[in-house]
Short mmCIF file of C-alpha atoms and ligand atoms in Angstrom, two decimals:
data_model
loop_
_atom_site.label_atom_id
_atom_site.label_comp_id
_atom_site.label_asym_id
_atom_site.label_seq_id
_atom_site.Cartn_x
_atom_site.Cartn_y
_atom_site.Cartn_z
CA UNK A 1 0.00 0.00 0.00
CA UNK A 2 1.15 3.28 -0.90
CA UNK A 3 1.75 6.14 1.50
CA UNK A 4 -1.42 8.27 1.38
CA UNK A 5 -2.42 11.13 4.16
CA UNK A 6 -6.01 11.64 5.50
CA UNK A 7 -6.20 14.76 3.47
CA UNK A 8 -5.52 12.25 0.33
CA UNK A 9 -2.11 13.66 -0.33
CA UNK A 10 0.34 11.12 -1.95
CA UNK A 11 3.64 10.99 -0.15
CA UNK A 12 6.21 10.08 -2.74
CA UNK A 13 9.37 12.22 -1.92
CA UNK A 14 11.47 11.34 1.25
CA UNK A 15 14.58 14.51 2.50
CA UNK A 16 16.79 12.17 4.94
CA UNK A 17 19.44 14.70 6.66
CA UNK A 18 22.32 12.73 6.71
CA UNK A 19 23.99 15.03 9.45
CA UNK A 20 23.42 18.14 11.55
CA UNK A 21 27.12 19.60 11.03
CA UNK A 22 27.10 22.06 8.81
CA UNK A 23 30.29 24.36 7.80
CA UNK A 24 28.49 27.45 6.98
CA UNK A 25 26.38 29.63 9.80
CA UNK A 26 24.03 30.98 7.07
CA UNK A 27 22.04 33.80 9.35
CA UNK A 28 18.79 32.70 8.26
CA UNK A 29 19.70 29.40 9.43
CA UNK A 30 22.17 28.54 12.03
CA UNK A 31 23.55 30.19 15.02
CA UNK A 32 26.68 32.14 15.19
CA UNK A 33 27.17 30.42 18.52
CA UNK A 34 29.35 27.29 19.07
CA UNK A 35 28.38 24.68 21.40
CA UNK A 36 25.74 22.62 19.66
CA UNK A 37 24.94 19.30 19.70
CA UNK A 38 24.74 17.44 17.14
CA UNK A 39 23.23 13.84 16.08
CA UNK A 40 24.30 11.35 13.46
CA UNK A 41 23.25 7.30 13.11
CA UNK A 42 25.36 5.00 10.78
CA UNK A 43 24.49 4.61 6.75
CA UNK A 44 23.32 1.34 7.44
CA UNK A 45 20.38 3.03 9.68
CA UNK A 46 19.46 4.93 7.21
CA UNK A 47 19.78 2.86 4.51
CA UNK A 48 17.08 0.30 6.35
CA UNK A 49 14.71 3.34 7.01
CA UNK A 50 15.06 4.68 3.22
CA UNK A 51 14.43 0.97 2.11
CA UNK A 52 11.66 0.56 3.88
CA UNK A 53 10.19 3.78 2.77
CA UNK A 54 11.11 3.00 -0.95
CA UNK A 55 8.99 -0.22 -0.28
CA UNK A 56 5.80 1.71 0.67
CA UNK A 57 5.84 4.09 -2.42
CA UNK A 58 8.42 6.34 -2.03
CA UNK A 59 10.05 7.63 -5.57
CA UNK A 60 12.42 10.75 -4.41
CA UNK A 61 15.43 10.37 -1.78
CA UNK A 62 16.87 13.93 -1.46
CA UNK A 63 20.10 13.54 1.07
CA UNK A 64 20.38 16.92 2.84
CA UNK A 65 21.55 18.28 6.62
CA UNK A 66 23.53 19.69 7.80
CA UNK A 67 26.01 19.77 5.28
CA UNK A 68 25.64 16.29 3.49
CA UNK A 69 29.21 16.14 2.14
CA UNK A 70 30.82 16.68 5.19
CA UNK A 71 29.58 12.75 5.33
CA UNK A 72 32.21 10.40 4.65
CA UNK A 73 30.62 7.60 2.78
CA UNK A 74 27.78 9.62 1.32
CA UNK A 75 29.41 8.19 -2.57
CA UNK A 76 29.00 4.88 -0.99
CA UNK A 77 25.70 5.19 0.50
CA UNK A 78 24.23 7.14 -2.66
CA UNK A 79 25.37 3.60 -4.75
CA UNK A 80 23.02 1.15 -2.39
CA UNK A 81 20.32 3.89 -2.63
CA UNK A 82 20.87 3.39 -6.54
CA UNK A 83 20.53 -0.66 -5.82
CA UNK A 84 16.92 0.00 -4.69
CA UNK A 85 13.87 -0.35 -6.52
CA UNK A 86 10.69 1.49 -6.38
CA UNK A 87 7.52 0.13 -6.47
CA UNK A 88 7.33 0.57 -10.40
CA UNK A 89 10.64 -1.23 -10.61
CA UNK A 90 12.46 1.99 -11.12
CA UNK A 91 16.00 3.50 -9.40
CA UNK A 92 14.54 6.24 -7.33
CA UNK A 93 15.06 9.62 -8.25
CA UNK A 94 18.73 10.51 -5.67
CA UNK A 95 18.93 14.37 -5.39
CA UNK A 96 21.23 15.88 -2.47
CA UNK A 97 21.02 19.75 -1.20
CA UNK A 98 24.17 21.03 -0.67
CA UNK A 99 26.01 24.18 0.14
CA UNK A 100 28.27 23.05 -2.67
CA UNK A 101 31.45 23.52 -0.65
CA UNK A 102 33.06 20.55 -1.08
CA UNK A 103 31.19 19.81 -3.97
CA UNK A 104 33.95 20.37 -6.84
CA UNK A 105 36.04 17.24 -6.19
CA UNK A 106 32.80 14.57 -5.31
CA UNK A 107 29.94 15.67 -8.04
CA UNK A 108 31.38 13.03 -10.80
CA UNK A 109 32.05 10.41 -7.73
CA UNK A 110 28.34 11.09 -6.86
CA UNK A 111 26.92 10.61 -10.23
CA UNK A 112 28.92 7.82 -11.04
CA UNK A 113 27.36 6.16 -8.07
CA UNK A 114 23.96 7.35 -9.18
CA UNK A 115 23.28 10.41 -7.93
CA UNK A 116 20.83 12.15 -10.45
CA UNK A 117 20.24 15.69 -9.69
CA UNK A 118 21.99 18.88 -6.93
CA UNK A 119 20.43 21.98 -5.46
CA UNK A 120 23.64 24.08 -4.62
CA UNK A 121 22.64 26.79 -1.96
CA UNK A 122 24.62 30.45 -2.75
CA UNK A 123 22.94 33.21 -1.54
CA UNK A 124 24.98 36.20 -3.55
CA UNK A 125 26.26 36.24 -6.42
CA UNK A 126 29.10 38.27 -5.03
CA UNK A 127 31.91 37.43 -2.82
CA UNK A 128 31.85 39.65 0.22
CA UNK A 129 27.91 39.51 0.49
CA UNK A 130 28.14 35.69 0.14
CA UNK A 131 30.59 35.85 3.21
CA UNK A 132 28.44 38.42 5.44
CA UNK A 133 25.51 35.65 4.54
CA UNK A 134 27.34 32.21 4.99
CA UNK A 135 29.96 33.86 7.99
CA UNK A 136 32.76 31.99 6.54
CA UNK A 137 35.27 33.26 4.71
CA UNK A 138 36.46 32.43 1.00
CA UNK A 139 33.33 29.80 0.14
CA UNK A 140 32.62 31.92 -2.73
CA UNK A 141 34.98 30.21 -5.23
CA UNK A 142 34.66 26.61 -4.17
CA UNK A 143 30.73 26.86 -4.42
CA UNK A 144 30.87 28.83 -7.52
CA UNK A 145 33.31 25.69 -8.71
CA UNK A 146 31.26 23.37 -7.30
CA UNK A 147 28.13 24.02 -9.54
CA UNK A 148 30.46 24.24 -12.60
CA UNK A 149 31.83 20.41 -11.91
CA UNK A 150 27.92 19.64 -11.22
CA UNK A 151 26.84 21.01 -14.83
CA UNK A 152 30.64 18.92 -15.78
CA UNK A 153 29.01 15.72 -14.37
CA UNK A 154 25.64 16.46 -15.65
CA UNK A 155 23.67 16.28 -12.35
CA UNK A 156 21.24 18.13 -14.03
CA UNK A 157 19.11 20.00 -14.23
CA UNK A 158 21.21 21.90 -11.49
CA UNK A 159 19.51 24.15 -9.25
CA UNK A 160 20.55 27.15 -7.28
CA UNK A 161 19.03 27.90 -4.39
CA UNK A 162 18.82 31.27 -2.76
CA UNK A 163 16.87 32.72 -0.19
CA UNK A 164 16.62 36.69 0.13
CA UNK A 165 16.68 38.46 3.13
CA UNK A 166 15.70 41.81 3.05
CA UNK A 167 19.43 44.18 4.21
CA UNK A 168 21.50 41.29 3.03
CA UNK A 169 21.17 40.05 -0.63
CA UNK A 170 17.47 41.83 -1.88
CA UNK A 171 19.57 43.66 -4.71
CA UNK A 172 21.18 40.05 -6.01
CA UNK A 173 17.75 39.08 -7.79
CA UNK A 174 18.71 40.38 -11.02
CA UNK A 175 22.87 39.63 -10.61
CA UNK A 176 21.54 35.83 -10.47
CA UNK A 177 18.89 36.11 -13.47
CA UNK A 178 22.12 36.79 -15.17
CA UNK A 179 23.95 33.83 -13.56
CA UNK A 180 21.00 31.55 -14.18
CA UNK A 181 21.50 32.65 -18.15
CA UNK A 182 25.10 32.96 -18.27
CA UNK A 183 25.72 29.59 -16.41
CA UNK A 184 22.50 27.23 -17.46
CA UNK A 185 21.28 26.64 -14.04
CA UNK A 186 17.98 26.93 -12.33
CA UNK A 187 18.25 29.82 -9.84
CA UNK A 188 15.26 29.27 -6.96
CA UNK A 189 13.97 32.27 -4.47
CA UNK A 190 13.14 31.01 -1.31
CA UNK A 191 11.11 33.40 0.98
CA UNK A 192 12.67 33.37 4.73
CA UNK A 193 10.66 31.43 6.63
CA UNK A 194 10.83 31.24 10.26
CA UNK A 195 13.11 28.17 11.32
CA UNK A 196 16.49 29.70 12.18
CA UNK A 197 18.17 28.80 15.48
CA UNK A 198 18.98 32.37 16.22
CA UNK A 199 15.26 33.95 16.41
CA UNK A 200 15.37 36.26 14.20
CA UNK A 201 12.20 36.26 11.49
CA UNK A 202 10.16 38.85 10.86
CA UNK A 203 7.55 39.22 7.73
CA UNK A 204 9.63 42.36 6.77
CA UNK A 205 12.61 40.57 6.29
CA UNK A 206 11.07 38.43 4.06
CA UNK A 207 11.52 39.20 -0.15
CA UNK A 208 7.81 38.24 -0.72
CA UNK A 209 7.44 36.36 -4.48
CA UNK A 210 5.49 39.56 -5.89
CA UNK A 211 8.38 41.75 -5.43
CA UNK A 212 10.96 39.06 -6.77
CA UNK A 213 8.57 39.38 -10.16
CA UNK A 214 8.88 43.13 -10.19
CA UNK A 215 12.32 42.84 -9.86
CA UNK A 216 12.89 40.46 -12.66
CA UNK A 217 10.32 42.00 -15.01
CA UNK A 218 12.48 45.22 -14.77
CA UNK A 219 15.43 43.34 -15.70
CA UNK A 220 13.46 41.48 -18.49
CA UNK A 221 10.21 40.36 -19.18
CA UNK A 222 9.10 37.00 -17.42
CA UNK A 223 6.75 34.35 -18.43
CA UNK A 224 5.29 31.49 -16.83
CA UNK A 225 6.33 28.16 -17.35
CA UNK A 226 3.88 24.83 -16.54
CA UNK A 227 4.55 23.05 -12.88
CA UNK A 228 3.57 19.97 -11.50
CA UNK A 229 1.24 19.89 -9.32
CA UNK A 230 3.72 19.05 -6.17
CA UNK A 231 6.59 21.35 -7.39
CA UNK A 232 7.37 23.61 -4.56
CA UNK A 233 8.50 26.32 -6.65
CA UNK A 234 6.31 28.50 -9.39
CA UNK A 235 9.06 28.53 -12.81
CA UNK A 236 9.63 31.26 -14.56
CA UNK A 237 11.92 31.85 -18.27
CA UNK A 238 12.57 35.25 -19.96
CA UNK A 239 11.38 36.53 -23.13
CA UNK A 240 13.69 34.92 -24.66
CA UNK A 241 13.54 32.08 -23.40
CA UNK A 242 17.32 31.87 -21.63
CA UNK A 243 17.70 31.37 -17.94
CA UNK A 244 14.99 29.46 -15.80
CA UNK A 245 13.50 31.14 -12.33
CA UNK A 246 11.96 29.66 -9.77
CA UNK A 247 10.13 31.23 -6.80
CA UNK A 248 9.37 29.10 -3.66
CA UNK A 249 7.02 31.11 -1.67
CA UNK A 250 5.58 29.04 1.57
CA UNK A 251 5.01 32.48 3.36
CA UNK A 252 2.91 34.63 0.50
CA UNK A 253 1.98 31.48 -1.38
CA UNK A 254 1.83 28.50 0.83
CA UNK A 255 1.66 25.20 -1.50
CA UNK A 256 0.97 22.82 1.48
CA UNK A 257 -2.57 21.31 -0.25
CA UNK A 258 -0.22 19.57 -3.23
CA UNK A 259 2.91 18.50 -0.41
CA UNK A 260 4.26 15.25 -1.24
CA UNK A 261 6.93 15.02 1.27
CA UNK A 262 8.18 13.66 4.36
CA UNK A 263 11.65 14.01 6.19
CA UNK A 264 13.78 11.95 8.67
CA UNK A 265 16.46 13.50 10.54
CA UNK A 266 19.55 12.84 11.03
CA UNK A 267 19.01 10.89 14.43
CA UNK A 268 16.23 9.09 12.50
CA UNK A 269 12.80 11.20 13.46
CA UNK A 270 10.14 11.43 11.01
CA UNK A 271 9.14 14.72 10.53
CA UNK A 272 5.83 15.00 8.48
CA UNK A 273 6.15 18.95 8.10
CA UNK A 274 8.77 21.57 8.64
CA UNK A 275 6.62 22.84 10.92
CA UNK A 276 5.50 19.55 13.27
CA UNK A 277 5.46 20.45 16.59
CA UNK A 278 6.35 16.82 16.78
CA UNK A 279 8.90 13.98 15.63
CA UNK A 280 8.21 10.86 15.31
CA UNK A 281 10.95 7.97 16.63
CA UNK A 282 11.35 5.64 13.89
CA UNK A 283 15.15 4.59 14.18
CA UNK A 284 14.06 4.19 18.35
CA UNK A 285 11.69 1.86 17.41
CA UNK A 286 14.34 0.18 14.76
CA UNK A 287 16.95 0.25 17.51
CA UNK A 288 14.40 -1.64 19.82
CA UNK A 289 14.40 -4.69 17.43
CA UNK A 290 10.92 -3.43 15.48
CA UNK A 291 10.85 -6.04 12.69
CA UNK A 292 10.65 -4.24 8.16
CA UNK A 293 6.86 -4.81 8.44
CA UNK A 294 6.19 -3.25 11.69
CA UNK A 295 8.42 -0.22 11.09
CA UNK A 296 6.35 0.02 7.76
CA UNK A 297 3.15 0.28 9.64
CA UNK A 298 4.48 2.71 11.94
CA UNK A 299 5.40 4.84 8.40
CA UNK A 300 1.78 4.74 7.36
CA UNK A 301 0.19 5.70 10.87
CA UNK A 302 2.96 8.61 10.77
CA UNK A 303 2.15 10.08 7.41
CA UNK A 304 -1.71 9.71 8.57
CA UNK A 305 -1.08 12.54 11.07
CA UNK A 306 0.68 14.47 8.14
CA UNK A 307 -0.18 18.51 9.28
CA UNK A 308 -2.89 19.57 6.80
CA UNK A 309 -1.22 23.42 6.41
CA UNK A 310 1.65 25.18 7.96
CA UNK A 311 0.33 28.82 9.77
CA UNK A 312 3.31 30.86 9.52
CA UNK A 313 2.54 34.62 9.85
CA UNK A 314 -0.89 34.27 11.34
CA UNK A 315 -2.01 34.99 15.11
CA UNK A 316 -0.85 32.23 17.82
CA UNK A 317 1.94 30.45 15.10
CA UNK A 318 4.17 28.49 17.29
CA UNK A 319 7.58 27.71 16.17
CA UNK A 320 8.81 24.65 15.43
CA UNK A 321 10.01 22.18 18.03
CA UNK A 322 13.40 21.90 15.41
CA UNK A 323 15.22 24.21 13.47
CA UNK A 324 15.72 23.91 10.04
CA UNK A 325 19.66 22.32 10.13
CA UNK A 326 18.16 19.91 12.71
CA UNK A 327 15.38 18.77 10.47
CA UNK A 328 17.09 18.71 6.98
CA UNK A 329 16.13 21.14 4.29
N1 SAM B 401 23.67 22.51 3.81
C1 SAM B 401 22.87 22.27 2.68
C2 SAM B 401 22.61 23.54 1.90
O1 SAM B 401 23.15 24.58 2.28
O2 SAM B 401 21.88 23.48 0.90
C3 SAM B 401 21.56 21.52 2.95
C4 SAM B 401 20.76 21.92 4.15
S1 SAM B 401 20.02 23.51 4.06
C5 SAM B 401 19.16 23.51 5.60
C6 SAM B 401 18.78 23.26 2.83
C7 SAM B 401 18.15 24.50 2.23
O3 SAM B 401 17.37 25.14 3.21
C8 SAM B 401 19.14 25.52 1.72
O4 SAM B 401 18.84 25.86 0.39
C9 SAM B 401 18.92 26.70 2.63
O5 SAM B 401 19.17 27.90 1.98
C10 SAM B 401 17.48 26.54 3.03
N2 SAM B 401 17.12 27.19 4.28
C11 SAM B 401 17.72 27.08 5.49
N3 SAM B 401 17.09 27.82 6.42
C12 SAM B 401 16.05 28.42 5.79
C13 SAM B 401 15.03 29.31 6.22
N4 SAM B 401 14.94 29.72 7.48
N5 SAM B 401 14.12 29.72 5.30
C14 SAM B 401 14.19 29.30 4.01
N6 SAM B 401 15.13 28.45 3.55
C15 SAM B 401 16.06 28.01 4.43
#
């Protein structure tokens, strides 16, 4: 049986965070603080869990964090993810989300062992803001070099991820809808939304989708291109047709009604929404000698409680029980 919500929502695409380490201290995401704890199981763990998953309809495994590539052993474990099968007798689809860092030397590596597809995070097209952003020093280059050696290995289509924070990066949007043309990648707006360890969200720091068109349409004229129904981000292409934008807008334009998705952290918690208030112990229940069919059921009873809508921005919003580098992105 496949994995199916009470609100009839198809759950085909699993995020596993491989690891809560990360090497950046993006503001909108981490703390500039040291001292945190982090959490980490072995491949093998999360090989069983993804298997299992795989086995009750899953299609998508995107490894994220953390920093995935900070994992030794991630080529390996992307090659047994490649041995599985979905339930249409397919390879699932193996994405990762990376800050890219490290990404120049392992991208061939990674698609050799079957890695399909990278999202590269870079959040400025421009050296000094990217370091005011990330708070490390001299990651410009490498990530810059890292989504050249993805296009190299052809993990396409590759995407670039960026979110905008209003007094940090709002005047990059049209410096990247030149990079998207200039370097034939995917360039995504994410609107800020409020799971940063450091407290620090407000809607006015958020670059809303509207203004990220009005923006664009100055540089050049957009037009809409089709979605799928579960895509989280709205695609745009210029009049010409060169360069591809996407917008990802959860705050202005939540797209929770069409969410396919479902995460595990790194310590092996299912998280049904990056917003649950709750986690859910599957690798506890693993660890306790729970049997492939019993941890299956526990999957399904899981993704029945699937949140219907996040309810960021409106009166009583509660904040996540996890930040976002302690849930996987
Ligand atoms: N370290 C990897 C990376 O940098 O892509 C993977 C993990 S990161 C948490 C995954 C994605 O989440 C990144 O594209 C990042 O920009 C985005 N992200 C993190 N915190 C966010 C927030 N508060 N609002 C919107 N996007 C966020």
């Amino acid at each position: 049986m496949r994995l199916r919500d009470k609100h009839g929502r198809d759950i085909t695409d699993l995020r596993v965070s491989i690891t809560d380490r990360c090497n950046y201290k993006c503001v909108y995401c981490r703390t500039g603080n040291e001292g945190a704890v982090y959490s980490e199981l072995p491949f093998a763990d999360y090989l069983r869990m993804v298997r299992i998953f795989v086995g009750q309809g899953i299609e998508k495994v995107r490894l994220t964090g953390g920093e995935p590539l900070l994992r030794g052993g991630i080529v390996e474990f992307v090659r047994s993810i490649a041995q599985l099968r979905t339930l249409s007798g397919e390879t699932p689809d193996i994405a990762v989300t990376t800050n890219g860092h490290l990404l120049a030397e392992m991208a061939q590596p990674l698609k050799d062992a079957g890695l399909k597809r990278a999202t590269i995070s870079m959040d400025a097209v421009d050296a000094e803001k990217f370091a005011r952003i990330t708070r490390v020093a001299n990651g410009y280059d490498n990530v810059l070099a890292g989504i050249r050696a993805a296009k190299r290995a052809g993990l396409e289509p590759v995407k670039v991820n960026c979110v905008l924070l209003r007094g940090f990066n709002e005047d990059q949007i049209m410096e990247f809808a030149r990079f998207s043309r200039e370097e034939g990648v995917v360039v995504r707006f994410i609107e800020f939304m409020p799971l940063e360890e450091d407290r620090v969200w407000t809607k006015e720091i958020v670059v809303t989708m509207d203004e990220i068109l009005e923006k664009l349409n100055q540089f050049r004229p957009v037009r809409q291109l089709p979605n799928t129904p579960s895509e989280t981000a709205r695609r745009y292409t210029f009049d010409d047709g060169l360069g591809e934008i996407g917008i990802i807008a959860p705050v202005s334009h939540p797209f929770c009604g069409h969410c396919s998705r479902v995460r595990l952290t790194s310590d092996g918690k299912i998280r049904t929404c990056l917003f649950s208030l709750f986690d859910h112990d599957l690798a506890g229940r693993m660890h306790q000698g729970a049997d492939d069919s019993a941890l299956a059921e526990y999957i399904h009873s899981v993704i029945g409680q699937k949140e219907v809508r996040h309810h960021i921005g409106e009166p009583g919003f509660v904040k996540p029980s996890r930040s976002m580098v302690h849930i996987g992105g």
